[in-house]
XYZ file of N, CA and C in Angstrom:
375
model
N 53.651 -154.697 31.251
C 52.622 -155.571 31.499
C 51.874 -155.796 30.293
N 51.719 -157.032 30.042
C 50.766 -157.543 28.889
C 49.405 -157.222 29.203
N 48.434 -157.579 28.274
C 47.036 -157.300 28.323
C 46.496 -158.166 29.533
N 46.993 -159.443 29.589
C 46.480 -160.356 30.631
C 46.885 -159.828 31.980
N 47.992 -159.368 32.124
C 48.342 -158.710 33.479
C 47.530 -157.441 33.870
N 47.162 -156.747 32.797
C 46.460 -155.512 32.946
C 45.054 -155.929 33.586
N 44.481 -156.823 32.809
C 43.074 -157.467 33.120
C 43.293 -157.909 34.546
N 44.075 -158.796 34.976
C 44.168 -159.193 36.190
C 44.395 -158.234 37.262
N 45.180 -157.188 37.045
C 45.248 -155.982 37.861
C 43.966 -155.359 38.008
N 43.202 -155.076 37.027
C 42.034 -154.401 37.075
C 40.967 -155.182 37.819
N 41.048 -156.518 37.577
C 40.037 -157.416 38.391
C 40.399 -157.364 39.925
N 41.714 -157.539 40.012
C 42.173 -157.473 41.639
C 41.627 -156.320 42.190
N 41.771 -155.160 41.560
C 41.563 -153.793 42.230
C 40.001 -153.824 42.504
N 39.119 -154.316 41.538
C 37.845 -154.304 41.759
C 37.383 -155.265 42.917
N 37.965 -156.351 42.871
C 37.601 -157.375 43.879
C 37.877 -156.838 45.295
N 38.912 -156.288 45.613
C 39.230 -155.839 46.845
C 38.486 -154.657 47.305
N 37.827 -153.865 46.382
C 37.088 -152.674 46.676
C 35.572 -152.907 46.727
N 35.029 -154.111 46.842
C 33.663 -154.298 46.952
C 33.381 -154.198 48.504
N 32.512 -153.315 48.753
C 32.094 -153.013 50.189
C 30.781 -152.465 50.217
N 30.153 -152.345 51.426
C 28.832 -151.760 51.614
C 28.974 -150.304 51.320
N 27.912 -149.620 51.062
C 27.942 -148.144 50.937
C 28.357 -147.518 52.254
N 27.713 -147.986 53.319
C 28.068 -147.471 54.784
C 29.529 -147.629 54.922
N 30.119 -148.735 54.627
C 31.658 -148.854 54.755
C 32.430 -147.769 53.845
N 31.899 -147.782 52.758
C 32.580 -146.836 51.769
C 32.614 -145.318 52.173
N 31.360 -144.966 52.759
C 31.192 -143.530 53.094
C 32.035 -143.409 54.514
N 32.073 -144.315 55.299
C 32.972 -144.188 56.457
C 34.504 -144.075 56.126
N 34.888 -145.005 55.199
C 36.210 -144.875 54.773
C 36.591 -143.569 54.161
N 35.761 -143.027 53.136
C 36.047 -141.902 52.484
C 36.166 -140.704 53.439
N 35.201 -140.644 54.415
C 35.118 -139.558 55.496
C 36.504 -139.594 56.265
N 36.861 -140.798 56.633
C 38.265 -141.015 57.387
C 39.381 -140.491 56.714
N 39.307 -140.500 55.354
C 40.395 -139.974 54.408
C 40.183 -138.558 54.201
N 39.233 -137.864 54.783
C 38.896 -136.489 54.610
C 38.162 -136.033 53.420
N 37.490 -136.934 52.767
C 36.587 -136.707 51.598
C 35.181 -136.372 52.131
N 34.720 -135.192 51.520
C 33.324 -134.781 51.755
C 32.378 -135.763 50.928
N 31.651 -136.634 51.491
C 30.913 -137.518 50.657
C 29.557 -137.006 50.347
N 28.974 -135.882 50.816
C 27.649 -135.270 50.477
C 27.497 -135.071 49.109
N 28.603 -134.317 48.461
C 28.497 -134.120 46.940
C 28.412 -135.426 46.162
N 29.182 -136.468 46.669
C 29.148 -137.811 45.809
C 27.770 -138.385 46.015
N 27.210 -138.322 47.161
C 25.870 -138.904 47.466
C 24.842 -138.131 46.536
N 24.952 -136.800 46.499
C 24.022 -135.881 45.667
C 24.130 -136.378 44.199
N 25.330 -136.515 43.728
C 25.536 -136.894 42.279
C 24.975 -138.313 41.908
N 25.139 -139.210 42.923
C 24.531 -140.482 42.695
C 22.989 -140.331 42.669
N 22.419 -139.722 43.645
C 20.963 -139.444 43.636
C 20.446 -138.800 42.330
N 21.263 -137.782 41.811
C 20.954 -137.174 40.531
C 21.059 -138.261 39.319
N 21.942 -138.983 39.307
C 22.060 -140.029 38.356
C 20.638 -140.881 38.414
N 20.329 -141.493 39.612
C 19.244 -142.221 39.817
C 18.040 -141.600 39.247
N 17.737 -140.344 39.808
C 16.536 -139.613 39.384
C 16.424 -139.385 37.967
N 17.641 -138.848 37.167
C 17.575 -138.624 35.839
C 17.331 -139.878 35.070
N 17.930 -140.964 35.537
C 17.787 -142.277 34.711
C 16.306 -142.693 34.799
N 15.523 -142.681 35.969
C 14.224 -143.004 36.117
C 13.364 -142.087 35.349
N 13.683 -140.844 35.390
C 12.821 -139.927 34.467
C 13.029 -140.229 32.981
N 14.062 -140.561 32.533
C 14.348 -140.883 31.169
C 13.714 -142.154 30.795
N 13.429 -142.987 31.663
C 12.829 -144.279 31.399
C 11.311 -144.456 31.811
N 10.856 -143.202 32.225
C 9.466 -143.217 32.840
C 8.394 -143.871 31.886
N 8.523 -143.462 30.658
C 7.537 -144.206 29.655
C 7.499 -145.561 29.676
N 8.801 -146.076 29.576
C 8.907 -147.673 29.549
C 8.376 -148.203 30.809
N 8.777 -147.578 32.003
C 8.251 -148.044 33.296
C 6.721 -148.038 33.477
N 6.159 -146.850 33.078
C 4.708 -146.881 33.221
C 4.000 -147.768 32.259
N 4.521 -147.931 30.934
C 3.853 -148.909 29.969
C 3.923 -150.248 30.581
N 4.824 -150.645 31.307
C 4.891 -152.028 31.869
C 3.860 -152.269 32.996
N 3.439 -151.066 33.668
C 2.516 -151.101 34.879
C 1.259 -151.544 34.216
N 0.812 -151.439 32.978
C -0.441 -151.834 32.303
C -0.619 -153.236 32.496
N 0.368 -154.156 32.642
C 0.290 -155.487 32.650
C -0.050 -155.974 34.103
N -0.063 -154.945 35.097
C -0.366 -155.416 36.468
C -1.863 -155.522 36.765
N -2.372 -156.275 37.739
C -3.742 -156.308 37.975
C -4.250 -154.971 38.588
N -3.462 -154.377 39.337
C -3.683 -152.990 39.874
C -2.431 -152.091 39.826
N -2.514 -151.052 39.186
C -1.460 -150.049 39.202
C -1.081 -149.407 40.276
N -1.975 -149.532 41.399
C -1.848 -148.866 42.668
C -1.064 -149.567 43.656
N -0.800 -150.848 43.415
C 0.041 -151.619 44.362
C 0.990 -152.534 43.685
N 1.626 -152.045 42.685
C 2.633 -152.932 42.043
C 3.985 -152.221 42.269
N 5.014 -153.106 42.571
C 6.297 -152.544 42.890
C 7.354 -153.214 41.963
N 8.355 -152.432 41.586
C 9.544 -153.031 40.941
C 10.814 -152.547 41.441
N 11.729 -153.387 41.533
C 13.098 -153.235 42.133
C 14.138 -153.090 40.985
N 14.805 -151.979 41.078
C 15.828 -151.647 40.048
C 17.164 -151.669 40.728
N 18.142 -152.246 40.086
C 19.535 -152.317 40.603
C 20.400 -151.439 39.873
N 21.005 -150.261 40.444
C 21.807 -149.453 39.778
C 23.139 -149.689 40.220
N 23.960 -150.042 39.029
C 25.410 -150.262 39.193
C 26.089 -148.941 38.900
N 26.784 -148.320 39.801
C 27.480 -147.195 39.731
C 28.924 -147.277 40.184
N 29.899 -146.816 39.407
C 31.254 -146.810 39.793
C 31.762 -145.331 40.013
N 32.728 -145.255 40.888
C 33.243 -144.024 41.310
C 34.722 -144.015 40.495
N 34.911 -142.814 39.822
C 36.348 -142.850 39.266
C 37.404 -142.274 40.197
N 38.521 -142.059 39.869
C 39.600 -141.588 40.817
C 39.377 -140.218 41.421
N 38.448 -139.380 40.719
C 38.143 -138.149 41.319
C 36.816 -138.234 42.088
N 36.266 -139.507 42.341
C 35.027 -139.768 43.065
C 33.788 -139.271 42.302
N 33.964 -139.230 41.112
C 32.819 -138.817 40.114
C 32.062 -140.292 39.877
N 30.806 -140.189 40.132
C 30.046 -141.435 39.927
C 29.711 -141.647 38.395
N 29.806 -142.748 37.942
C 29.297 -143.127 36.480
C 28.480 -144.277 36.548
N 27.352 -144.108 35.850
C 26.376 -145.393 35.682
C 26.718 -146.274 34.802
N 27.016 -147.607 35.195
C 27.286 -148.726 34.421
C 26.162 -149.379 33.654
N 25.104 -149.586 34.591
C 23.894 -150.223 34.036
C 22.802 -150.214 35.096
N 21.677 -150.499 34.588
C 20.547 -150.512 35.622
C 19.910 -151.916 35.405
N 19.715 -152.651 36.306
C 19.138 -154.042 36.193
C 17.632 -153.983 36.617
N 16.830 -154.508 35.786
C 15.439 -154.581 36.201
C 15.172 -155.853 36.838
N 14.620 -156.012 38.039
C 14.384 -157.314 38.740
C 15.785 -158.007 39.062
N 16.721 -157.076 39.718
C 18.084 -157.831 39.929
C 17.998 -158.938 40.812
N 18.896 -159.888 40.643
C 19.047 -161.060 41.416
C 19.116 -160.820 42.958
N 18.277 -161.507 43.725
C 18.554 -161.336 45.170
C 19.220 -162.600 45.822
N 19.854 -163.379 45.036
C 20.529 -164.528 45.385
C 21.748 -163.991 46.119
N 22.078 -164.662 47.232
C 23.403 -164.312 48.030
C 24.402 -165.300 47.861
N 25.625 -164.848 47.368
C 26.670 -165.866 47.088
C 27.828 -165.628 48.075
N 27.675 -164.579 49.019
C 28.836 -164.479 49.942
C 28.129 -163.752 51.187
N 28.893 -163.689 52.219
C 28.414 -163.205 53.382
C 28.145 -161.607 53.279
N 28.830 -160.954 52.395
C 28.573 -159.468 52.173
C 27.218 -159.446 51.408
N 26.971 -160.274 50.438
C 25.754 -160.196 49.576
C 24.532 -160.554 50.579
N 24.793 -161.433 51.509
C 23.610 -161.754 52.486
C 23.271 -160.655 53.322
N 24.447 -160.007 53.783
C 24.153 -158.806 54.785
C 23.477 -157.823 54.037
N 23.816 -157.350 52.684
C 23.236 -156.390 52.034
C 21.859 -156.689 51.472
N 21.877 -157.970 50.827
C 20.524 -158.148 50.199
C 19.536 -158.525 51.130
N 19.874 -159.222 52.295
C 18.947 -159.685 53.331
C 18.194 -158.332 53.905
N 19.007 -157.344 54.137
C 18.434 -156.025 54.632
C 17.595 -155.395 53.482
N 18.019 -155.383 52.234
C 17.188 -154.947 51.190
C 15.959 -155.478 51.048
N 15.883 -156.887 51.111
C 14.588 -157.675 50.990
C 13.588 -157.306 52.038
N 14.207 -157.297 53.259
C 13.288 -156.872 54.357
C 12.708 -155.410 54.148
N 13.603 -154.410 53.769
C 13.039 -153.074 53.473
C 11.957 -153.044 52.389
N 12.330 -153.871 51.225
C 11.255 -153.852 50.161
C 9.873 -154.352 50.632
N 9.863 -155.383 51.605
C 8.617 -155.931 52.095
C 8.011 -154.907 52.997
N 8.747 -154.244 53.790
C 8.253 -153.146 54.622
C 7.699 -152.032 53.927
N 8.310 -151.596 52.761
C 7.774 -150.629 52.057
C 6.455 -151.028 51.410
N 6.406 -152.233 50.950
C 5.163 -152.669 50.330
C 4.063 -152.994 51.285
N 4.291 -152.726 52.636
C 3.264 -153.012 53.609
C 3.206 -154.310 54.343
N 4.150 -155.261 53.919
C 4.299 -156.462 54.720
C 5.474 -156.395 55.739
N 5.028 -155.878 56.805
C 6.014 -155.500 57.850
C 6.772 -156.819 58.458
N 8.001 -156.840 58.288
C 8.717 -158.033 58.873
C 9.541 -157.448 60.121
N 9.717 -158.445 61.006
C 10.419 -158.262 62.308
C 11.814 -157.880 61.984
N 12.440 -157.067 62.922
C 13.956 -156.738 62.739
C 14.693 -157.939 62.647
């Protein structure tokens, strides 16, 4: 297989495996995989990443009119390897909330509602 075939195979594999976390956890449990350690490792990655960037995050809060009611949304891109070990790919500050597919709309629509609810602007279900 040439390099083009390998890239196509990798892209094909990535495209067919994009799903919601709920669907992923359900699928892995059905396969007999204990998802609790995976979830704990992902939480650990997120916490350690935020701690390592705390100085930058708090420095940017000085540009806000009030540091007591400012919010920032971070998008963590994490991939699981063949042993279900999570790896951090990147962290997006102010990730796009544009929906380009029904799956995007389902995930991001719920996310936007939750962000507003956390910020105190309660939206109906």
